C-alpha cells in the first residue's frame, strides 16, 4: 500500500511520519535531532526508504524559498541556524524518492492542518501562531497557505514595548520585536528563570499576554482572520489564554465590530485542535496536495 | 451601449463614474460631498439613472460587511462617521438598478486596481496603503481582495511609539495606533500646523516615515506582499518615499533576505500607478467582476 510521507523540520528536531492519510494514525514515526544537514538528512532519508511512498511533504523552519520559478525553490535560505543556510530540502527529497513533494513553512503547514482537521475546521481565513524557542506565524486564506515576496514571518512583528518592561529584548536581528520580547528565551532572560518554573500567577504571564495580544491585534488588522490558533511550548501555560483574550478585547476597543470578537472571543483565540501534531499533519497534507497537483 | 458604474464612497466625498471598461476614460463623472445618506445617496442614484448600466461596483469607506451569507451584507456597519452607521450600500444599488453589484472596501478596491492596472501590475500579492485624513490599507492575494472575519483595517495597527515623540495620538479608539500617530490630523495635532505648510526638510517627515515604516514592516511580516503601494494626501509629500525606504531597510535589518528588499527597495515601496484614480478604477473593476460572477 502506498503511503504519504511527512517531514516537520524544526530547529530542534525533525519529526518524520508515514501514514495512509493526513489524519490517520501514522504507520511509522521517527524523531531525529536537528544537528547538521550531513548528519540529520541521511537518517531522514533512510527512514522513508523503508516505505512505498506516493508523495512527500516538508514543513520546514525558515526562512524558505517558496517561489516555484526560483532556482533555489525548496531551499532553506538564510536561516540563523548554523550549517543549514542554503540547504536544498524539497529538491533532495524529490530527487531521492521521485514522488510529488510539497514544501512550505512549518507554521503554514500547521495553519493548513488546523484549518482542515483541527481547531479551525471549515474556516477560510486562519492564523496559526507558535510561541516557543522562537515565535512564528503562518496563515491560510481561502484554503491556501499565504505566500508572497517570501512568506509570513510573524515572529518579528514590531510591537510596542511595554512602558514598565526594562528587558531590552533578545532577537539578534531586531532586539525588541515580538520574538525578542515574548519567546521562551525572552521570558527566561527577563526573569532569570526557566518559563516552566514560573508559577501560573506570576506577573511574567500578564506581560507575556500583553505582547502576544499586540501581535494578535496586528494580525487582526492586516489579515482579519476568522480564528487565531496559538500553539507551541509557551502556550502550554493555559493561563495565558484568558489573559490574551481579555487584552485583545481591550486593545481592539470595540473597533472591530464583530459578534465573534465582542461576545465570543474564546472562539476567536483558541488552542490547537491537533495538539502537538499540527506540524506533521500539515506536512502530510502538503504531500497530499502535491500529489493532487495543487501548487500551494 | 451598456456601461459599468463605479462608486468610490469616501468619508469626504463620493466619486461616481461610468465607463466602458475600468481603464477607459470615463464617459461621465460626478463628485458629491459625503453629508448624510438621505442627501448624498439620491444624488448618486440620479446620476447613474442617466446611463444604461451593465453592472455597478461600490468601493466604500468602512468598516463594511462583506460576508455574503450575512443579513447585512453590503452595509457600512459601525463607522465612526455620523449618520452613516448601518447604511445599506450594495443592496440599495442592486435593488435600484437591478444589475450585478460588486462591493468592497475602498482600499481593497484600490489594491485591486493597482494590481491589475497600476503600479503592481502582474503581481499576485499586493498591499495598498492610503495616508490622509485617516489611514487605511487593503490587500490582494492571489488576485483576490483579502476578506476574513471582516477585512483589513491596517490604519489601526499597533506601532511602537517613538521614544522622543511626546504627541499622545488622536485615534478616538486607540490613541496612539498608526492612524493616531501618522494620519494628517495627527501631523497637524503634533506640530500645530497644517501638514501642507511644513517644509520638505521638516523633522515631521522623518517621524512620519518612522511610523509608516513600522507599519510596512508589520505588513511585510504578516502578508509578505510583493509590493506596497502608498497613496493618499499625505503621500503627496514625495520626500517621504526615500525616507520610508531607508527606514524599512534598517528596521527589517536583513532579516527578509529578498533581493527586492535588499537591493531594489524602490520597487518594493512605490507610488500609485493610477494617481488619484485607484479608488474609482477599483470600483469599476468590482463592477466588472460582479458581472463575471466572481464572488470577490
Coordinates of C-alpha atoms in Angstrom, one line a residue:
Chain A
X1 CA 0.0 0.0 0.0
X2 CA 1.3 3.4 -1.0
X3 CA 1.8 5.9 1.8
X4 CA 2.2 9.6 2.4
X5 CA 5.4 10.8 4.0
X6 CA 5.6 14.0 6.1
X7 CA 8.6 15.8 7.5
X8 CA 8.2 18.5 10.1
X9 CA 11.6 20.1 10.0
X10 CA 12.1 22.0 13.2
X11 CA 15.1 23.9 14.6
X12 CA 15.5 21.3 17.4
X13 CA 14.3 18.1 15.8
X14 CA 12.8 16.5 12.7
X15 CA 9.5 14.7 13.1
X16 CA 9.0 12.2 10.3
X17 CA 5.8 10.2 9.7
X18 CA 4.3 7.9 7.1
X19 CA 0.6 7.5 7.0
X20 CA -2.3 6.4 4.8
X21 CA -3.9 9.9 5.1
X22 CA -3.0 13.1 7.0
X23 CA -5.4 12.4 9.9
X24 CA -4.8 8.6 10.1
X25 CA -2.8 7.1 12.8
X26 CA 0.8 7.1 11.5
X27 CA 2.2 3.7 10.2
X28 CA 5.6 4.8 11.5
X29 CA 7.4 7.7 13.1
X30 CA 10.9 8.9 13.5
X31 CA 12.3 11.8 15.6
X32 CA 15.9 12.9 15.0
X33 CA 17.7 15.8 16.4
X34 CA 18.5 18.7 14.1
X35 CA 22.3 18.7 14.2
X36 CA 23.9 19.2 10.7
X37 CA 22.4 18.5 7.3
X38 CA 25.1 15.9 6.7
X39 CA 24.1 14.0 9.8
X40 CA 20.3 14.6 10.0
X41 CA 19.2 14.3 6.4
X42 CA 20.6 10.8 5.7
X43 CA 18.8 9.5 8.7
X44 CA 15.5 11.0 7.5
X45 CA 16.1 9.5 4.0
X46 CA 16.9 6.1 5.4
X47 CA 13.7 6.1 7.4
X48 CA 11.5 6.8 4.4
X49 CA 13.3 4.3 2.1
X50 CA 11.5 1.5 4.0
X51 CA 8.1 2.6 2.6
X52 CA 6.4 2.8 -0.7
X53 CA 5.7 6.5 -0.9
X54 CA 3.1 8.1 -3.1
X55 CA 4.1 11.7 -2.1
X56 CA 6.1 13.6 0.4
X57 CA 5.5 16.9 2.3
X58 CA 8.1 19.0 4.1
X59 CA 7.0 21.7 6.6
X60 CA 10.2 23.5 7.5
X61 CA 11.6 26.1 9.8
X62 CA 12.5 29.1 7.7
X63 CA 13.0 31.3 6.0
X64 CA 12.5 29.2 2.9
X65 CA 12.2 29.8 -0.8
X66 CA 8.6 29.0 -1.9
X67 CA 8.8 30.6 -5.4
X68 CA 8.4 27.9 -7.9
X69 CA 10.2 29.8 -10.6
X70 CA 13.3 30.4 -8.4
X71 CA 16.5 28.3 -8.9
X72 CA 16.5 27.8 -5.1
X73 CA 12.9 26.8 -4.8
X74 CA 12.6 24.3 -1.9
X75 CA 15.7 25.6 -0.1
X76 CA 16.1 26.8 3.4
X77 CA 17.6 30.2 2.7
X78 CA 19.4 32.5 5.2
X79 CA 18.4 30.9 8.4
X80 CA 20.3 32.0 11.5
X81 CA 20.6 28.2 12.3
X82 CA 24.3 27.3 11.7
X83 CA 25.1 24.9 9.0
X84 CA 21.5 24.9 7.5
X85 CA 21.9 28.0 5.3
X86 CA 21.1 27.3 1.6
X87 CA 20.1 23.7 2.2
X88 CA 18.0 22.1 -0.6
X89 CA 15.1 20.3 1.1
X90 CA 12.3 19.8 -1.4
X91 CA 14.8 19.0 -4.3
X92 CA 16.7 16.5 -2.2
X93 CA 13.6 14.5 -1.3
X94 CA 12.1 14.9 -4.8
X95 CA 15.3 13.5 -6.4
X96 CA 15.7 10.8 -3.9
X97 CA 12.2 9.4 -3.9
X98 CA 10.9 10.6 -7.3
X99 CA 7.5 11.4 -5.9
X100 CA 5.5 14.6 -5.8
X101 CA 6.9 16.7 -3.0
X102 CA 5.1 19.6 -1.3
X103 CA 7.0 22.3 0.6
X104 CA 6.1 25.1 2.9
X105 CA 7.0 26.7 6.2
X106 CA 6.3 24.7 9.4
X107 CA 3.7 27.3 10.5
X108 CA 1.9 27.5 7.2
X109 CA 1.8 23.7 7.4
X110 CA 0.3 23.9 10.9
X111 CA -2.2 26.6 9.8
X112 CA -3.3 24.3 7.0
X113 CA -3.6 21.3 9.3
X114 CA -5.7 23.2 11.9
X115 CA -7.9 24.6 9.1
X116 CA -8.6 21.2 7.6
X117 CA -8.5 18.9 10.6
X118 CA -8.2 20.9 13.8
X119 CA -9.4 23.8 15.8
X120 CA -10.3 25.9 12.7
X121 CA -12.0 23.3 10.7
X122 CA -14.2 24.7 7.9
X123 CA -13.0 28.3 8.2
X124 CA -11.4 30.0 5.3
X125 CA -9.1 32.5 6.9
X126 CA -6.9 31.3 9.8
X127 CA -3.7 32.3 11.5
X128 CA -1.5 29.8 13.4
X129 CA 0.9 31.2 15.9
X130 CA 3.6 29.2 17.7
X131 CA 5.3 30.5 20.8
X132 CA 8.3 28.6 22.0
X133 CA 12.1 28.8 21.5
X134 CA 11.1 31.2 18.7
X135 CA 7.9 32.7 17.6
X136 CA 6.4 32.0 14.2
X137 CA 3.1 32.5 12.4
X138 CA 1.5 31.1 9.3
X139 CA -1.8 31.8 7.6
X140 CA -4.3 30.2 5.4
X141 CA -6.6 32.4 3.3
X142 CA -9.3 30.9 1.1
X143 CA -7.9 27.5 1.9
X144 CA -4.4 28.3 0.7
X145 CA -1.2 28.9 2.7
X146 CA -0.2 32.6 2.3
X147 CA 2.9 33.1 0.1
X148 CA 4.2 36.4 -1.2
X149 CA 7.5 38.0 -1.6
X150 CA 8.6 35.3 0.8
X151 CA 6.0 34.1 3.4
X152 CA 4.7 35.2 6.8
X153 CA 7.3 35.8 9.4
X154 CA 5.1 36.9 12.3
X155 CA 7.6 36.3 15.0
X156 CA 9.4 39.5 14.0
X157 CA 6.4 41.8 14.2
X158 CA 7.2 45.2 15.7
X159 CA 5.2 45.6 18.9
X160 CA 5.0 48.5 21.4
X161 CA 7.5 47.8 24.2
X162 CA 5.6 47.8 27.5
X163 CA 6.5 51.0 29.3
X164 CA 7.3 49.2 32.6
X165 CA 9.3 46.4 31.0
X166 CA 13.0 47.1 31.3
X167 CA 14.1 44.0 29.4
X168 CA 15.7 45.0 26.1
X169 CA 14.7 42.0 24.0
X170 CA 16.8 39.1 22.7
X171 CA 16.2 39.0 18.9
X172 CA 19.6 39.1 17.2
X173 CA 18.1 40.9 14.3
X174 CA 15.7 43.3 15.9
X175 CA 16.2 43.4 19.7
X176 CA 12.7 44.1 20.9
X177 CA 10.5 42.6 18.2
X178 CA 7.8 40.1 19.2
X179 CA 10.2 37.2 19.3
X180 CA 12.7 39.3 21.2
X181 CA 10.2 40.1 23.9
X182 CA 7.9 37.1 24.1
X183 CA 9.7 33.9 23.1
X184 CA 10.7 31.3 25.7
X185 CA 14.3 32.7 25.8
X186 CA 13.0 36.2 26.3
X187 CA 10.9 35.1 29.3
X188 CA 13.9 33.4 30.7
X189 CA 16.2 36.4 30.0
X190 CA 13.8 38.8 31.6
X191 CA 13.1 36.8 34.8
X192 CA 16.3 34.8 35.1
X193 CA 14.2 31.6 35.5
X194 CA 13.0 28.9 33.2
X195 CA 9.5 29.8 32.0
X196 CA 8.3 26.4 33.3
X197 CA 9.4 27.3 36.8
X198 CA 7.3 30.4 36.9
X199 CA 4.0 29.9 38.8
X200 CA 0.8 30.5 36.9
X201 CA 0.0 33.7 38.8
X202 CA 3.5 35.2 38.2
X203 CA 3.4 38.7 36.6
X204 CA 5.5 37.2 33.7
X205 CA 2.3 35.8 32.2
X206 CA 0.5 39.1 32.3
X207 CA 3.4 40.7 30.4
X208 CA 3.6 37.8 28.0
X209 CA -0.1 38.1 27.3
X210 CA 0.4 41.8 26.6
X211 CA 2.9 41.2 23.9
X212 CA 1.1 38.3 22.3
X213 CA -2.1 40.4 22.3
X214 CA -0.4 43.2 20.5
X215 CA 0.7 40.7 17.8
X216 CA -2.8 39.2 17.5
X217 CA -4.2 42.7 17.1
X218 CA -1.7 43.4 14.3
X219 CA -2.6 40.2 12.6
X220 CA -6.3 41.0 13.0
X221 CA -5.8 44.5 11.4
X222 CA -3.9 43.1 8.4
X223 CA -5.2 39.6 7.6
X224 CA -8.5 39.8 9.6
X225 CA -8.6 36.0 10.3
X226 CA -11.7 34.2 11.4
X227 CA -9.6 32.4 14.1
X228 CA -6.2 32.6 15.6
X229 CA -4.8 29.2 16.8
X230 CA -2.0 29.5 19.4
X231 CA 0.4 26.6 19.9
X232 CA 4.0 25.9 20.9
X233 CA 5.7 25.2 24.2
X234 CA 5.0 28.6 25.9
X235 CA 1.3 28.3 25.1
X236 CA 1.1 25.1 27.2
X237 CA 0.7 27.7 30.0
X238 CA -3.0 27.6 29.7
X239 CA -3.5 30.6 32.0
X240 CA -2.3 32.7 29.0
X241 CA -5.5 32.1 27.0
X242 CA -7.9 34.1 29.2
X243 CA -5.3 36.8 29.7
X244 CA -4.8 37.2 26.0
X245 CA -8.5 37.1 25.2
X246 CA -9.2 39.9 27.7
X247 CA -6.3 42.0 26.5
X248 CA -7.1 41.6 22.8
X249 CA -10.7 42.7 23.6
X250 CA -9.4 45.8 25.5
X251 CA -6.8 46.7 22.8
X252 CA -9.2 46.4 19.9
X253 CA -11.5 48.6 21.9
X254 CA -14.7 47.7 20.0
X255 CA -13.2 48.9 16.8
X256 CA -13.7 45.5 15.1
X257 CA -17.4 45.2 15.4
X258 CA -17.7 41.5 15.1
X259 CA -20.0 39.4 17.1
X260 CA -17.3 36.8 17.5
X261 CA -14.7 39.3 18.9
X262 CA -17.2 41.2 21.0
X263 CA -19.1 38.3 22.5
X264 CA -17.3 35.0 21.8
X265 CA -13.6 35.9 21.9
X266 CA -12.9 32.4 23.3
X267 CA -13.8 31.1 19.8
X268 CA -11.5 33.6 18.1
X269 CA -8.3 32.8 20.1
X270 CA -8.1 29.1 20.6
X271 CA -5.8 26.2 21.4
X272 CA -4.7 23.9 18.6
X273 CA -7.1 21.1 17.9
X274 CA -4.3 18.7 16.8
X275 CA -2.2 19.4 20.0
X276 CA 1.5 18.9 19.1
X277 CA 0.7 17.2 15.8
X278 CA -0.3 20.3 13.7
X279 CA 3.2 20.3 12.1
X280 CA 3.3 16.7 10.9
X281 CA -0.3 16.6 9.9
X282 CA 0.4 19.8 7.9
X283 CA 3.4 18.1 6.3
X284 CA 1.3 15.1 5.3
X285 CA -1.3 17.4 3.9
X286 CA 1.4 19.2 1.8
X287 CA 2.2 15.7 0.4
X288 CA -1.5 15.0 -0.4
X289 CA -1.8 18.4 -2.1
X290 CA 1.5 17.9 -4.1
X291 CA 0.1 14.6 -5.3
X292 CA -3.2 16.2 -6.3
X293 CA -1.2 18.8 -8.3
X294 CA -2.2 21.8 -6.2
X295 CA 0.6 24.4 -6.4
X296 CA 0.0 25.6 -2.8
Chain B
X1 CA -24.0 50.9 -25.2
X2 CA -24.0 49.3 -21.8
X3 CA -21.6 50.8 -19.3
X4 CA -20.0 50.0 -16.0
X5 CA -20.8 52.2 -13.0
X6 CA -18.3 52.8 -10.2
X7 CA -18.7 54.4 -6.8
X8 CA -15.8 55.3 -4.6
X9 CA -17.6 56.2 -1.4
X10 CA -15.2 58.2 0.7
X11 CA -15.6 59.9 4.1
X12 CA -15.4 63.3 2.5
X13 CA -16.9 62.8 -1.0
X14 CA -18.4 60.2 -3.3
X15 CA -16.7 59.8 -6.7
X16 CA -19.0 58.3 -9.3
X17 CA -18.0 57.3 -12.8
X18 CA -19.5 55.4 -15.8
X19 CA -17.1 53.9 -18.3
X20 CA -16.8 51.2 -21.0
X21 CA -14.1 49.4 -19.0
X22 CA -12.2 50.0 -15.7
X23 CA -9.2 51.6 -17.5
X24 CA -11.1 53.6 -20.2
X25 CA -11.6 57.3 -20.0
X26 CA -14.9 57.8 -18.1
X27 CA -18.0 58.7 -20.1
X28 CA -19.2 60.7 -17.1
X29 CA -18.1 61.6 -13.6
X30 CA -19.8 63.1 -10.5
X31 CA -18.4 64.2 -7.2
X32 CA -20.7 64.9 -4.3
X33 CA -19.8 65.6 -0.8
X34 CA -20.5 62.9 1.9
X35 CA -23.1 64.7 4.0
X36 CA -25.9 62.4 5.1
X37 CA -27.2 59.2 3.4
X38 CA -30.6 61.0 2.8
X39 CA -28.9 63.8 0.9
X40 CA -25.9 62.1 -0.8
X41 CA -27.3 58.8 -2.0
X42 CA -30.3 60.2 -4.0
X43 CA -27.8 62.4 -5.9
X44 CA -25.6 59.3 -6.7
X45 CA -28.6 57.3 -7.9
X46 CA -29.9 60.2 -10.0
X47 CA -26.5 60.4 -11.7
X48 CA -26.5 56.7 -12.7
X49 CA -30.1 56.7 -13.9
X50 CA -29.0 58.5 -17.0
X51 CA -27.0 55.5 -18.2
X52 CA -27.7 52.0 -19.3
X53 CA -25.7 50.1 -16.7
X54 CA -24.5 46.5 -17.1
X55 CA -23.0 46.3 -13.6
X56 CA -22.1 48.5 -10.6
X57 CA -19.2 48.5 -8.2
X58 CA -19.0 50.2 -4.8
X59 CA -15.7 50.7 -3.0
X60 CA -16.6 52.1 0.3
X61 CA -15.1 53.6 3.5
X62 CA -15.5 51.1 6.3
X63 CA -16.0 49.1 8.2
X64 CA -18.3 47.2 5.9
X65 CA -20.0 43.8 5.9
X66 CA -18.5 41.6 3.1
X67 CA -20.0 38.3 4.3
X68 CA -22.3 37.1 1.6
X69 CA -24.3 35.0 4.0
X70 CA -24.9 37.9 6.4
X71 CA -28.3 39.7 6.6
X72 CA -26.3 43.0 6.5
X73 CA -24.1 42.1 3.5
X74 CA -23.2 45.2 1.6
X75 CA -23.8 47.6 4.6
X76 CA -21.5 50.1 6.1
X77 CA -21.5 48.8 9.7
X78 CA -20.3 50.7 12.8
X79 CA -18.4 53.5 11.2
X80 CA -17.5 56.4 13.4
X81 CA -18.9 58.7 10.7
X82 CA -22.1 60.2 12.0
X83 CA -25.3 59.3 10.2
X84 CA -23.7 56.5 8.1
X85 CA -23.9 53.7 10.6
X86 CA -25.8 50.6 9.3
X87 CA -26.4 52.1 5.8
X88 CA -27.2 49.6 3.1
X89 CA -25.0 50.3 0.1
X90 CA -24.8 47.3 -2.2
X91 CA -28.4 46.3 -1.6
X92 CA -29.7 49.8 -2.4
X93 CA -27.8 50.0 -5.7
X94 CA -28.7 46.4 -6.6
X95 CA -32.4 47.0 -5.9
X96 CA -32.5 50.3 -7.7
X97 CA -30.6 49.3 -10.9
X98 CA -31.2 45.5 -10.9
X99 CA -27.7 44.9 -12.2
X100 CA -24.9 42.8 -10.7
X101 CA -23.3 44.9 -7.9
X102 CA -19.8 44.4 -6.5
X103 CA -18.9 45.7 -3.1
X104 CA -15.7 46.0 -1.1
X105 CA -13.7 48.5 1.0
X106 CA -12.2 51.5 -0.8
X107 CA -8.7 50.3 0.0
X108 CA -9.3 46.7 -1.2
X109 CA -10.7 48.3 -4.4
X110 CA -7.6 50.4 -4.8
X111 CA -5.3 47.4 -4.1
X112 CA -7.2 45.5 -6.8
X113 CA -6.9 48.4 -9.3
X114 CA -3.2 48.9 -8.7
X115 CA -2.6 45.1 -9.1
X116 CA -4.5 44.9 -12.4
X117 CA -3.8 48.3 -14.0
X118 CA -1.3 50.3 -11.9
X119 CA 1.9 50.2 -10.1
X120 CA 1.7 46.5 -9.1
X121 CA 0.5 45.1 -12.5
X122 CA 1.1 41.4 -12.8
X123 CA 1.9 40.8 -9.2
X124 CA -0.1 38.4 -7.1
X125 CA 0.4 39.8 -3.6
X126 CA 0.0 43.5 -3.1
X127 CA -0.8 45.9 -0.3
X128 CA -2.3 49.4 -0.9
X129 CA -1.9 51.9 2.0
X130 CA -3.6 55.3 2.0
X131 CA -2.4 58.0 4.3
X132 CA -4.6 61.1 4.6
X133 CA -7.4 62.2 6.9
X134 CA -7.4 58.6 8.0
X135 CA -5.1 55.7 7.3
X136 CA -6.3 52.6 5.6
X137 CA -4.9 49.5 4.0
X138 CA -6.2 46.9 1.6
X139 CA -4.6 43.8 0.2
X140 CA -4.8 41.5 -2.8
X141 CA -3.5 37.9 -2.5
X142 CA -3.6 35.5 -5.5
X143 CA -5.6 38.1 -7.4
X144 CA -8.3 38.4 -4.8
X145 CA -9.0 41.2 -2.2
X146 CA -8.5 39.9 1.3
X147 CA -11.6 39.2 3.3
X148 CA -11.8 37.4 6.6
X149 CA -13.7 37.9 9.8
X150 CA -14.2 41.4 8.4
X151 CA -11.4 42.9 6.2
X152 CA -8.0 44.6 6.6
X153 CA -8.1 47.6 8.8
X154 CA -4.4 48.5 8.7
X155 CA -4.9 52.1 9.9
X156 CA -5.2 50.8 13.4
X157 CA -2.1 48.7 13.6
X158 CA -0.3 49.0 16.9
X159 CA 3.1 50.6 16.3
X160 CA 5.9 51.3 18.8
X161 CA 5.6 54.9 19.9
X162 CA 8.8 56.8 19.0
X163 CA 10.7 57.4 22.3
X164 CA 11.2 61.1 21.5
X165 CA 7.7 61.8 20.3
X166 CA 5.6 63.4 23.1
X167 CA 2.4 63.5 21.0
X168 CA -0.2 61.2 22.5
X169 CA -2.1 60.2 19.4
X170 CA -5.5 61.2 18.1
X171 CA -7.3 58.0 17.4
X172 CA -10.6 58.0 19.3
X173 CA -10.5 54.2 19.6
X174 CA -6.8 53.5 20.3
X175 CA -5.0 56.8 21.0
X176 CA -1.5 56.0 19.6
X177 CA -2.2 53.4 16.9
X178 CA -0.8 54.1 13.4
X179 CA -3.7 56.4 12.4
X180 CA -3.5 58.1 15.8
X181 CA 0.2 58.9 15.2
X182 CA 0.6 59.3 11.4
X183 CA -2.6 60.5 9.8
X184 CA -2.9 64.0 8.5
X185 CA -4.8 65.2 11.7
X186 CA -2.1 63.6 13.8
X187 CA 0.7 65.5 12.0
X188 CA -1.4 68.7 12.4
X189 CA -2.0 68.0 16.1
X190 CA 1.6 67.3 16.8
X191 CA 3.1 70.3 15.1
X192 CA 0.2 72.7 15.3
X193 CA 0.4 73.4 11.6
X194 CA -1.2 72.0 8.5
X195 CA 0.9 69.2 7.1
X196 CA 1.0 71.0 3.7
X197 CA 2.6 74.1 5.4
X198 CA 5.5 72.0 6.7
X199 CA 8.7 72.3 4.6
X200 CA 10.0 69.1 3.0
X201 CA 13.0 69.0 5.3
X202 CA 11.0 69.5 8.5
X203 CA 11.6 66.8 11.1
X204 CA 7.9 66.0 10.9
X205 CA 8.6 63.9 7.8
X206 CA 11.3 61.9 9.4
X207 CA 8.9 61.0 12.2
X208 CA 6.1 60.3 9.8
X209 CA 8.4 58.0 7.8
X210 CA 9.3 56.2 11.1
X211 CA 5.7 55.3 11.9
X212 CA 4.7 54.3 8.3
X213 CA 7.9 52.2 8.1
X214 CA 6.9 50.3 11.3
X215 CA 3.5 49.6 9.7
X216 CA 5.1 48.5 6.4
X217 CA 7.3 46.1 8.4
X218 CA 4.3 44.7 10.2
X219 CA 2.5 44.1 6.9
X220 CA 5.7 42.5 5.5
X221 CA 5.9 40.1 8.4
X222 CA 2.2 39.1 8.1
X223 CA 1.2 39.2 4.5
X224 CA 4.6 39.3 2.9
X225 CA 3.4 41.3 -0.2
X226 CA 5.5 41.6 -3.3
X227 CA 4.8 45.4 -3.4
X228 CA 3.4 48.1 -1.1
X229 CA 1.7 50.9 -2.9
X230 CA 1.4 54.1 -0.9
X231 CA -1.2 56.7 -1.8
X232 CA -3.4 59.4 -0.2
X233 CA -3.0 63.1 0.5
X234 CA -0.1 62.8 2.9
X235 CA 1.9 60.7 0.5
X236 CA 1.9 63.6 -2.0
X237 CA 4.9 64.7 0.1
X238 CA 7.3 62.8 -2.2
X239 CA 10.2 63.2 0.2
X240 CA 8.5 60.6 2.3
X241 CA 9.3 57.8 -0.1
X242 CA 13.2 57.7 0.2
X243 CA 12.9 58.2 4.0
X244 CA 10.4 55.3 4.3
X245 CA 12.5 53.0 2.0
X246 CA 15.6 53.7 4.1
X247 CA 13.9 53.1 7.4
X248 CA 12.1 49.9 6.3
X249 CA 15.5 48.6 5.2
X250 CA 17.1 49.4 8.5
X251 CA 14.2 48.0 10.5
X252 CA 14.0 44.7 8.7
X253 CA 17.7 44.5 9.3
X254 CA 18.4 42.0 6.6
X255 CA 16.0 39.5 8.1
X256 CA 13.9 39.3 5.0
X257 CA 16.6 38.0 2.6
X258 CA 14.9 39.1 -0.6
X259 CA 16.8 40.6 -3.5
X260 CA 14.0 43.0 -3.9
X261 CA 14.1 44.4 -0.4
X262 CA 17.9 44.3 0.0
X263 CA 18.8 45.8 -3.4
X264 CA 15.7 47.3 -5.0
X265 CA 13.6 48.6 -2.2
X266 CA 12.4 51.4 -4.6
X267 CA 10.5 48.7 -6.4
X268 CA 9.0 47.4 -3.1
X269 CA 7.6 50.6 -1.8
X270 CA 6.1 52.6 -4.6
X271 CA 3.7 55.4 -5.6
X272 CA 0.3 54.6 -7.1
X273 CA 0.4 54.0 -10.8
X274 CA -3.2 55.3 -11.1
X275 CA -2.5 58.5 -9.2
X276 CA -5.8 59.6 -7.5
X277 CA -7.9 57.2 -9.6
X278 CA -7.1 53.8 -7.8
X279 CA -10.4 54.0 -5.9
X280 CA -12.8 54.6 -8.9
X281 CA -10.9 52.2 -11.1
X282 CA -11.2 49.7 -8.3
X283 CA -14.9 50.3 -8.1
X284 CA -15.3 49.8 -11.8
X285 CA -13.3 46.6 -11.5
X286 CA -15.6 45.4 -8.8
X287 CA -18.5 46.0 -11.2
X288 CA -16.7 44.0 -13.9
X289 CA -16.1 41.1 -11.5
X290 CA -19.7 41.2 -10.2
X291 CA -20.9 40.9 -13.8
X292 CA -18.5 38.0 -14.4
X293 CA -19.9 36.2 -11.4
X294 CA -16.7 36.4 -9.4
X295 CA -17.5 36.3 -5.7
X296 CA -14.6 38.6 -4.7

